[in-house]
Amino acid sequence: MSVPRRVALVTGGTRGIGLGAATALAGEGFDLALAGQRDADAVAPVLDTLRQVGGRVLYVTADVGEAGDRVRLLESVRGTFGRLDVLVNNAGVAPRPRADILDATEESFDRVLRTNLKGPYFLTQAVARWMIAERQADPAFEACIVNVTSISATVASPDRGDYCLSKAALAMATRLWATRLGRAGIPVYDVRPGLIRTDMTEPVGEKYDRLIDEGLLLQRRWGTPEDVGRAVAALVRGDLSYSTGAVLLVDGGLTVPRL
């Protein structure tokens, strides 16, 4: 009998850090379910590239901040693959506009917290229930959940307070879910990127180019989505199998205290 391929759901998996994670997991032999807000036609070239690795790829247009979209997303995954082994909560948005906390708007706050916190929190709830049922049916079933947070969980940026709050809360959500799911044998991890070269960081690229040159990082370069993808893949493989709830920093040494 052939061994069924494992399935990973990566939210925001067609660009940036999410694509880095999806590419790494495809290389590990996973079939992929990807969720994003762009039309399928817009992401078709990315999906084709991922399929060339050899696995199946499902794309669902969905907003993780919307309850109905989360239900539809998981129904699509269940209908296509019949299983889900790994969840990578990566989808996130930046403040719009980026503004000092004295000037920030409730509209931006609600949008950021809905996508960056509420969405992954309740998507994890639904997926965890599914994973627990799978483990009860088959004790050999191995599952894993990874939250992609940010150094902004601990590093204060007053010009994007809503984003920092969302990532700090998601970091706590990792601890909460790790605590609750430990008895079920489902590890939950926090991958915490620093300065990663993506379309989200492009508007502040020149600022951080200068700061990197001045020694902001111990490793004087931008991080890449591939750097984060390798970290996600290591956790999913079980390389840190006795470390549920752990934070894996991918920040080039930015948060190392120095004198």
PDB file of C-alpha atoms in Angstrom:
ATOM      1  CA  MET A   1       0.000   0.000   0.000  1.00  0.00           C
ATOM      2  CA  SER A   2       1.237   3.477  -0.876  1.00  0.00           C
ATOM      3  CA  VAL A   3       1.732   5.915   1.986  1.00  0.00           C
ATOM      4  CA  PRO A   4      -0.631   8.904   1.618  1.00  0.00           C
ATOM      5  CA  ARG A   5       1.061  12.238   1.118  1.00  0.00           C
ATOM      6  CA  ARG A   6       0.783  14.622   4.017  1.00  0.00           C
ATOM      7  CA  VAL A   7      -1.096  17.887   3.498  1.00  0.00           C
ATOM      8  CA  ALA A   8      -0.129  21.385   4.663  1.00  0.00           C
ATOM      9  CA  LEU A   9      -2.392  24.431   4.675  1.00  0.00           C
ATOM     10  CA  VAL A  10      -0.476  27.701   4.366  1.00  0.00           C
ATOM     11  CA  THR A  11      -2.480  30.917   4.616  1.00  0.00           C
ATOM     12  CA  GLY A  12      -1.103  33.752   2.528  1.00  0.00           C
ATOM     13  CA  GLY A  13       0.932  31.060   0.808  1.00  0.00           C
ATOM     14  CA  THR A  14       1.330  32.523  -2.679  1.00  0.00           C
ATOM     15  CA  ARG A  15       3.699  35.400  -1.945  1.00  0.00           C
ATOM     16  CA  GLY A  16       6.401  36.507   0.440  1.00  0.00           C
ATOM     17  CA  ILE A  17       7.018  34.507   3.588  1.00  0.00           C
ATOM     18  CA  GLY A  18       4.015  32.270   2.946  1.00  0.00           C
ATOM     19  CA  LEU A  19       5.382  31.261  -0.432  1.00  0.00           C
ATOM     20  CA  GLY A  20       8.750  30.569   1.170  1.00  0.00           C
ATOM     21  CA  ALA A  21       7.033  28.201   3.608  1.00  0.00           C
ATOM     22  CA  ALA A  22       4.914  26.589   0.886  1.00  0.00           C
ATOM     23  CA  THR A  23       7.951  26.005  -1.330  1.00  0.00           C
ATOM     24  CA  ALA A  24       9.920  24.431   1.515  1.00  0.00           C
ATOM     25  CA  LEU A  25       7.037  22.125   2.444  1.00  0.00           C
ATOM     26  CA  ALA A  26       6.517  21.119  -1.175  1.00  0.00           C
ATOM     27  CA  GLY A  27      10.168  20.125  -1.189  1.00  0.00           C
ATOM     28  CA  GLU A  28       9.496  18.001   1.910  1.00  0.00           C
ATOM     29  CA  GLY A  29       6.884  16.022  -0.019  1.00  0.00           C
ATOM     30  CA  PHE A  30       3.710  17.754   1.108  1.00  0.00           C
ATOM     31  CA  ASP A  31       0.599  18.385  -0.922  1.00  0.00           C
ATOM     32  CA  LEU A  32      -0.406  22.002  -0.443  1.00  0.00           C
ATOM     33  CA  ALA A  33      -3.568  23.921   0.307  1.00  0.00           C
ATOM     34  CA  LEU A  34      -2.987  27.647  -0.067  1.00  0.00           C
ATOM     35  CA  ALA A  35      -5.312  30.472   0.917  1.00  0.00           C
ATOM     36  CA  GLY A  36      -5.177  34.086  -0.186  1.00  0.00           C
ATOM     37  CA  GLN A  37      -7.303  37.016  -1.266  1.00  0.00           C
ATOM     38  CA  ARG A  38      -6.113  37.311  -4.863  1.00  0.00           C
ATOM     39  CA  ASP A  39      -8.040  35.759  -7.737  1.00  0.00           C
ATOM     40  CA  ALA A  40      -6.936  32.320  -8.871  1.00  0.00           C
ATOM     41  CA  ASP A  41      -5.808  33.694 -12.251  1.00  0.00           C
ATOM     42  CA  ALA A  42      -3.426  36.092 -10.526  1.00  0.00           C
ATOM     43  CA  VAL A  43      -1.645  33.308  -8.653  1.00  0.00           C
ATOM     44  CA  ALA A  44      -1.742  30.667 -11.405  1.00  0.00           C
ATOM     45  CA  PRO A  45       1.993  30.989 -12.299  1.00  0.00           C
ATOM     46  CA  VAL A  46       2.947  30.498  -8.641  1.00  0.00           C
ATOM     47  CA  LEU A  47       0.714  27.439  -8.350  1.00  0.00           C
ATOM     48  CA  ASP A  48       2.191  25.954 -11.523  1.00  0.00           C
ATOM     49  CA  THR A  49       5.702  26.402 -10.156  1.00  0.00           C
ATOM     50  CA  LEU A  50       4.781  24.657  -6.906  1.00  0.00           C
ATOM     51  CA  ARG A  51       3.147  21.779  -8.800  1.00  0.00           C
ATOM     52  CA  GLN A  52       6.402  21.184 -10.667  1.00  0.00           C
ATOM     53  CA  VAL A  53       7.861  19.972  -7.374  1.00  0.00           C
ATOM     54  CA  GLY A  54       5.559  16.982  -7.719  1.00  0.00           C
ATOM     55  CA  GLY A  55       2.625  17.426  -5.365  1.00  0.00           C
ATOM     56  CA  ARG A  56      -0.971  18.546  -5.646  1.00  0.00           C
ATOM     57  CA  VAL A  57      -1.757  22.191  -4.978  1.00  0.00           C
ATOM     58  CA  LEU A  58      -5.166  23.590  -4.034  1.00  0.00           C
ATOM     59  CA  TYR A  59      -5.782  27.326  -3.983  1.00  0.00           C
ATOM     60  CA  VAL A  60      -8.794  28.844  -2.241  1.00  0.00           C
ATOM     61  CA  THR A  61      -9.624  32.536  -2.378  1.00  0.00           C
ATOM     62  CA  ALA A  62     -10.445  33.245   1.246  1.00  0.00           C
ATOM     63  CA  ASP A  63     -10.155  35.952   3.903  1.00  0.00           C
ATOM     64  CA  VAL A  64      -9.147  34.214   7.135  1.00  0.00           C
ATOM     65  CA  GLY A  65     -10.714  37.061   9.092  1.00  0.00           C
ATOM     66  CA  GLU A  66     -14.171  36.017   7.869  1.00  0.00           C
ATOM     67  CA  ALA A  67     -15.859  33.077   9.595  1.00  0.00           C
ATOM     68  CA  GLY A  68     -17.661  31.932   6.452  1.00  0.00           C
ATOM     69  CA  ASP A  69     -14.444  31.962   4.449  1.00  0.00           C
ATOM     70  CA  ARG A  70     -12.701  29.850   7.090  1.00  0.00           C
ATOM     71  CA  VAL A  71     -15.483  27.262   6.917  1.00  0.00           C
ATOM     72  CA  ARG A  72     -15.367  27.218   3.116  1.00  0.00           C
ATOM     73  CA  LEU A  73     -11.573  26.929   3.135  1.00  0.00           C
ATOM     74  CA  LEU A  74     -11.535  23.863   5.368  1.00  0.00           C
ATOM     75  CA  GLU A  75     -14.403  22.274   3.455  1.00  0.00           C
ATOM     76  CA  SER A  76     -12.339  22.667   0.282  1.00  0.00           C
ATOM     77  CA  VAL A  77      -9.286  21.102   1.928  1.00  0.00           C
ATOM     78  CA  ARG A  78     -11.338  18.205   3.280  1.00  0.00           C
ATOM     79  CA  GLY A  79     -13.085  17.655  -0.037  1.00  0.00           C
ATOM     80  CA  THR A  80      -9.844  17.708  -2.043  1.00  0.00           C
ATOM     81  CA  PHE A  81      -7.428  15.871   0.233  1.00  0.00           C
ATOM     82  CA  GLY A  82      -9.516  14.286   2.978  1.00  0.00           C
ATOM     83  CA  ARG A  83      -6.879  15.149   5.579  1.00  0.00           C
ATOM     84  CA  LEU A  84      -4.820  17.991   7.040  1.00  0.00           C
ATOM     85  CA  ASP A  85      -1.510  17.391   8.791  1.00  0.00           C
ATOM     86  CA  VAL A  86      -0.006  20.845   9.097  1.00  0.00           C
ATOM     87  CA  LEU A  87      -1.369  24.371   9.483  1.00  0.00           C
ATOM     88  CA  VAL A  88       0.881  27.376   8.888  1.00  0.00           C
ATOM     89  CA  ASN A  89      -0.855  30.575  10.004  1.00  0.00           C
ATOM     90  CA  ASN A  90       1.035  33.093   7.905  1.00  0.00           C
ATOM     91  CA  ALA A  91      -1.547  35.461   6.368  1.00  0.00           C
ATOM     92  CA  GLY A  92      -1.172  38.980   7.664  1.00  0.00           C
ATOM     93  CA  VAL A  93      -1.619  42.609   6.724  1.00  0.00           C
ATOM     94  CA  ALA A  94       0.224  45.810   7.554  1.00  0.00           C
ATOM     95  CA  PRO A  95      -1.447  48.945   8.905  1.00  0.00           C
ATOM     96  CA  ARG A  96      -3.190  51.104   6.339  1.00  0.00           C
ATOM     97  CA  PRO A  97      -2.009  53.768   6.632  1.00  0.00           C
ATOM     98  CA  ARG A  98       1.189  53.351   8.627  1.00  0.00           C
ATOM     99  CA  ALA A  99       0.715  56.026  11.278  1.00  0.00           C
ATOM    100  CA  ASP A 100       1.963  57.207  14.650  1.00  0.00           C
ATOM    101  CA  ILE A 101      -0.179  55.776  17.448  1.00  0.00           C
ATOM    102  CA  LEU A 102      -1.329  59.338  18.199  1.00  0.00           C
ATOM    103  CA  ASP A 103      -2.902  59.405  14.742  1.00  0.00           C
ATOM    104  CA  ALA A 104      -3.827  55.740  14.162  1.00  0.00           C
ATOM    105  CA  THR A 105      -7.408  54.913  13.209  1.00  0.00           C
ATOM    106  CA  GLU A 106      -9.861  52.382  14.576  1.00  0.00           C
ATOM    107  CA  GLU A 107     -10.533  51.261  11.003  1.00  0.00           C
ATOM    108  CA  SER A 108      -6.909  50.189  10.548  1.00  0.00           C
ATOM    109  CA  PHE A 109      -6.826  48.624  14.020  1.00  0.00           C
ATOM    110  CA  ASP A 110      -9.896  46.509  13.349  1.00  0.00           C
ATOM    111  CA  ARG A 111      -8.608  45.398   9.941  1.00  0.00           C
ATOM    112  CA  VAL A 112      -5.177  44.386  11.236  1.00  0.00           C
ATOM    113  CA  LEU A 113      -6.436  42.573  14.339  1.00  0.00           C
ATOM    114  CA  ARG A 114      -9.154  40.769  12.361  1.00  0.00           C
ATOM    115  CA  THR A 115      -6.675  39.369   9.839  1.00  0.00           C
ATOM    116  CA  ASN A 116      -3.559  38.919  11.956  1.00  0.00           C
ATOM    117  CA  LEU A 117      -5.138  37.624  15.168  1.00  0.00           C
ATOM    118  CA  LYS A 118      -8.813  36.728  14.969  1.00  0.00           C
ATOM    119  CA  GLY A 119      -8.365  34.808  11.705  1.00  0.00           C
ATOM    120  CA  PRO A 120      -5.520  32.517  12.771  1.00  0.00           C
ATOM    121  CA  TYR A 121      -6.933  32.095  16.272  1.00  0.00           C
ATOM    122  CA  PHE A 122     -10.245  30.691  15.086  1.00  0.00           C
ATOM    123  CA  LEU A 123      -8.771  28.876  12.089  1.00  0.00           C
ATOM    124  CA  THR A 124      -6.517  27.078  14.568  1.00  0.00           C
ATOM    125  CA  GLN A 125      -9.562  26.219  16.672  1.00  0.00           C
ATOM    126  CA  ALA A 126     -11.307  24.560  13.737  1.00  0.00           C
ATOM    127  CA  VAL A 127      -8.176  22.802  12.495  1.00  0.00           C
ATOM    128  CA  ALA A 128      -7.284  21.585  15.993  1.00  0.00           C
ATOM    129  CA  ARG A 129     -10.662  19.910  16.337  1.00  0.00           C
ATOM    130  CA  TRP A 130     -10.074  18.135  13.025  1.00  0.00           C
ATOM    131  CA  MET A 131      -6.554  17.104  13.996  1.00  0.00           C
ATOM    132  CA  ILE A 132      -7.674  15.769  17.381  1.00  0.00           C
ATOM    133  CA  ALA A 133     -10.310  13.631  15.652  1.00  0.00           C
ATOM    134  CA  GLU A 134      -7.665  12.321  13.234  1.00  0.00           C
ATOM    135  CA  ARG A 135      -5.354  11.357  16.098  1.00  0.00           C
ATOM    136  CA  GLN A 136      -8.178   9.618  17.934  1.00  0.00           C
ATOM    137  CA  ALA A 137      -8.902   7.582  14.803  1.00  0.00           C
ATOM    138  CA  ASP A 138      -5.215   6.900  14.133  1.00  0.00           C
ATOM    139  CA  PRO A 139      -2.692   7.346  16.987  1.00  0.00           C
ATOM    140  CA  ALA A 140       0.117   7.345  14.388  1.00  0.00           C
ATOM    141  CA  PHE A 141      -1.266  10.522  12.793  1.00  0.00           C
ATOM    142  CA  GLU A 142       1.254  13.339  13.254  1.00  0.00           C
ATOM    143  CA  ALA A 143       0.091  16.941  13.172  1.00  0.00           C
ATOM    144  CA  CYS A 144       1.751  20.312  13.677  1.00  0.00           C
ATOM    145  CA  ILE A 145       0.707  23.971  13.803  1.00  0.00           C
ATOM    146  CA  VAL A 146       3.047  26.899  13.112  1.00  0.00           C
ATOM    147  CA  ASN A 147       2.205  30.546  13.703  1.00  0.00           C
ATOM    148  CA  VAL A 148       4.293  33.082  11.808  1.00  0.00           C
ATOM    149  CA  THR A 149       4.521  36.088  14.107  1.00  0.00           C
ATOM    150  CA  SER A 150       7.208  38.792  13.964  1.00  0.00           C
ATOM    151  CA  ILE A 151       9.900  40.445  16.010  1.00  0.00           C
ATOM    152  CA  SER A 152       7.188  43.101  16.354  1.00  0.00           C
ATOM    153  CA  ALA A 153       5.726  40.820  19.031  1.00  0.00           C
ATOM    154  CA  THR A 154       8.396  42.248  21.358  1.00  0.00           C
ATOM    155  CA  VAL A 155      10.044  45.158  19.501  1.00  0.00           C
ATOM    156  CA  ALA A 156       7.965  48.330  19.782  1.00  0.00           C
ATOM    157  CA  SER A 157       7.245  50.354  16.633  1.00  0.00           C
ATOM    158  CA  PRO A 158       4.973  53.277  17.581  1.00  0.00           C
ATOM    159  CA  ASP A 159       4.199  53.990  13.916  1.00  0.00           C
ATOM    160  CA  ARG A 160       2.454  50.627  13.550  1.00  0.00           C
ATOM    161  CA  GLY A 161       1.087  49.865  16.952  1.00  0.00           C
ATOM    162  CA  ASP A 162      -1.836  47.798  15.707  1.00  0.00           C
ATOM    163  CA  TYR A 163       0.544  45.443  13.889  1.00  0.00           C
ATOM    164  CA  CYS A 164       2.738  45.042  16.986  1.00  0.00           C
ATOM    165  CA  LEU A 165      -0.295  44.286  19.147  1.00  0.00           C
ATOM    166  CA  SER A 166      -1.577  41.710  16.679  1.00  0.00           C
ATOM    167  CA  LYS A 167       1.745  39.862  16.602  1.00  0.00           C
ATOM    168  CA  ALA A 168       2.220  40.006  20.376  1.00  0.00           C
ATOM    169  CA  ALA A 169      -1.251  38.527  20.828  1.00  0.00           C
ATOM    170  CA  LEU A 170      -0.579  35.826  18.216  1.00  0.00           C
ATOM    171  CA  ALA A 171       2.596  34.921  20.110  1.00  0.00           C
ATOM    172  CA  MET A 172       0.474  34.386  23.220  1.00  0.00           C
ATOM    173  CA  ALA A 173      -2.014  32.400  21.134  1.00  0.00           C
ATOM    174  CA  THR A 174       0.873  30.061  20.282  1.00  0.00           C
ATOM    175  CA  ARG A 175       1.447  29.444  23.984  1.00  0.00           C
ATOM    176  CA  LEU A 176      -2.252  28.960  24.610  1.00  0.00           C
ATOM    177  CA  TRP A 177      -2.682  26.442  21.807  1.00  0.00           C
ATOM    178  CA  ALA A 178       0.551  24.645  22.716  1.00  0.00           C
ATOM    179  CA  THR A 179      -0.769  24.295  26.261  1.00  0.00           C
ATOM    180  CA  ARG A 180      -4.190  23.068  25.177  1.00  0.00           C
ATOM    181  CA  LEU A 181      -2.989  20.711  22.447  1.00  0.00           C
ATOM    182  CA  GLY A 182      -0.047  19.217  24.310  1.00  0.00           C
ATOM    183  CA  ARG A 183      -2.264  16.498  25.759  1.00  0.00           C
ATOM    184  CA  ALA A 184      -3.374  15.649  22.216  1.00  0.00           C
ATOM    185  CA  GLY A 185       0.214  15.296  20.998  1.00  0.00           C
ATOM    186  CA  ILE A 186      -0.038  18.245  18.596  1.00  0.00           C
ATOM    187  CA  PRO A 187       2.918  20.661  18.826  1.00  0.00           C
ATOM    188  CA  VAL A 188       2.432  24.366  18.183  1.00  0.00           C
ATOM    189  CA  TYR A 189       5.312  26.694  17.346  1.00  0.00           C
ATOM    190  CA  ASP A 190       6.047  30.396  16.842  1.00  0.00           C
ATOM    191  CA  VAL A 191       8.333  31.314  13.936  1.00  0.00           C
ATOM    192  CA  ARG A 192       9.332  34.933  14.455  1.00  0.00           C
ATOM    193  CA  PRO A 193      10.864  36.648  11.395  1.00  0.00           C
ATOM    194  CA  GLY A 194      12.799  39.877  11.483  1.00  0.00           C
ATOM    195  CA  LEU A 195      13.562  42.019   8.436  1.00  0.00           C
ATOM    196  CA  ILE A 196      12.472  39.878   5.502  1.00  0.00           C
ATOM    197  CA  ARG A 197      12.625  41.194   1.937  1.00  0.00           C
ATOM    198  CA  THR A 198       8.997  41.009   0.733  1.00  0.00           C
ATOM    199  CA  ASP A 199       6.424  43.267  -0.879  1.00  0.00           C
ATOM    200  CA  MET A 200       5.253  44.247   2.627  1.00  0.00           C
ATOM    201  CA  THR A 201       8.675  45.630   3.549  1.00  0.00           C
ATOM    202  CA  GLU A 202       9.378  47.226   0.171  1.00  0.00           C
ATOM    203  CA  PRO A 203       8.054  50.679   1.195  1.00  0.00           C
ATOM    204  CA  VAL A 204      10.624  50.880   4.012  1.00  0.00           C
ATOM    205  CA  GLY A 205      13.441  49.211   2.087  1.00  0.00           C
ATOM    206  CA  GLU A 206      15.741  52.239   1.881  1.00  0.00           C
ATOM    207  CA  LYS A 207      15.365  52.956   5.602  1.00  0.00           C
ATOM    208  CA  TYR A 208      16.370  49.454   6.591  1.00  0.00           C
ATOM    209  CA  ASP A 209      19.102  49.207   3.961  1.00  0.00           C
ATOM    210  CA  ARG A 210      20.759  52.085   5.790  1.00  0.00           C
ATOM    211  CA  LEU A 211      20.168  50.636   9.255  1.00  0.00           C
ATOM    212  CA  ILE A 212      21.540  47.254   8.204  1.00  0.00           C
ATOM    213  CA  ASP A 213      24.668  48.946   6.844  1.00  0.00           C
ATOM    214  CA  GLU A 214      25.013  50.700  10.212  1.00  0.00           C
ATOM    215  CA  GLY A 215      24.948  47.421  12.140  1.00  0.00           C
ATOM    216  CA  LEU A 216      21.311  46.911  13.114  1.00  0.00           C
ATOM    217  CA  LEU A 217      21.717  43.171  12.505  1.00  0.00           C
ATOM    218  CA  LEU A 218      24.476  40.790  13.550  1.00  0.00           C
ATOM    219  CA  GLN A 219      24.154  39.199  10.106  1.00  0.00           C
ATOM    220  CA  ARG A 220      24.271  42.228   7.858  1.00  0.00           C
ATOM    221  CA  ARG A 221      21.732  41.314   5.224  1.00  0.00           C
ATOM    222  CA  TRP A 222      18.014  41.156   4.702  1.00  0.00           C
ATOM    223  CA  GLY A 223      16.338  37.875   5.480  1.00  0.00           C
ATOM    224  CA  THR A 224      14.542  36.044   2.681  1.00  0.00           C
ATOM    225  CA  PRO A 225      11.293  34.087   2.499  1.00  0.00           C
ATOM    226  CA  GLU A 226      13.483  31.027   1.942  1.00  0.00           C
ATOM    227  CA  ASP A 227      15.137  31.605   5.332  1.00  0.00           C
ATOM    228  CA  VAL A 228      11.741  31.499   7.010  1.00  0.00           C
ATOM    229  CA  GLY A 229      10.616  28.553   4.886  1.00  0.00           C
ATOM    230  CA  ARG A 230      13.560  26.469   6.060  1.00  0.00           C
ATOM    231  CA  ALA A 231      12.665  27.230   9.676  1.00  0.00           C
ATOM    232  CA  VAL A 232       9.047  26.185   9.132  1.00  0.00           C
ATOM    233  CA  ALA A 233      10.143  22.986   7.409  1.00  0.00           C
ATOM    234  CA  ALA A 234      12.470  22.082  10.293  1.00  0.00           C
ATOM    235  CA  LEU A 235       9.623  22.372  12.784  1.00  0.00           C
ATOM    236  CA  VAL A 236       7.226  20.422  10.598  1.00  0.00           C
ATOM    237  CA  ARG A 237       9.801  17.632  10.103  1.00  0.00           C
ATOM    238  CA  GLY A 238      10.016  17.298  13.866  1.00  0.00           C
ATOM    239  CA  ASP A 239      13.582  18.545  14.207  1.00  0.00           C
ATOM    240  CA  LEU A 240      12.469  20.247  17.455  1.00  0.00           C
ATOM    241  CA  SER A 241      10.013  17.564  18.506  1.00  0.00           C
ATOM    242  CA  TYR A 242      10.430  18.210  22.253  1.00  0.00           C
ATOM    243  CA  SER A 243       9.922  21.971  22.011  1.00  0.00           C
ATOM    244  CA  THR A 244       6.206  22.711  21.645  1.00  0.00           C
ATOM    245  CA  GLY A 245       5.446  26.349  22.386  1.00  0.00           C
ATOM    246  CA  ALA A 246       8.953  27.381  21.360  1.00  0.00           C
ATOM    247  CA  VAL A 247       9.841  30.594  19.554  1.00  0.00           C
ATOM    248  CA  LEU A 248      12.201  30.183  16.597  1.00  0.00           C
ATOM    249  CA  LEU A 249      13.779  33.522  15.729  1.00  0.00           C
ATOM    250  CA  VAL A 250      14.684  34.156  12.102  1.00  0.00           C
ATOM    251  CA  ASP A 251      15.985  37.697  12.513  1.00  0.00           C
ATOM    252  CA  GLY A 252      19.697  37.766  11.723  1.00  0.00           C
ATOM    253  CA  GLY A 253      20.469  38.541  15.359  1.00  0.00           C
ATOM    254  CA  LEU A 254      18.413  41.749  15.420  1.00  0.00           C
ATOM    255  CA  THR A 255      16.936  41.037  18.851  1.00  0.00           C
ATOM    256  CA  VAL A 256      20.171  39.967  20.546  1.00  0.00           C
ATOM    257  CA  PRO A 257      20.795  42.457  23.383  1.00  0.00           C
ATOM    258  CA  ARG A 258      24.091  44.291  22.911  1.00  0.00           C
ATOM    259  CA  LEU A 259      26.258  46.825  24.718  1.00  0.00           C
TER     260      LEU A 259
END
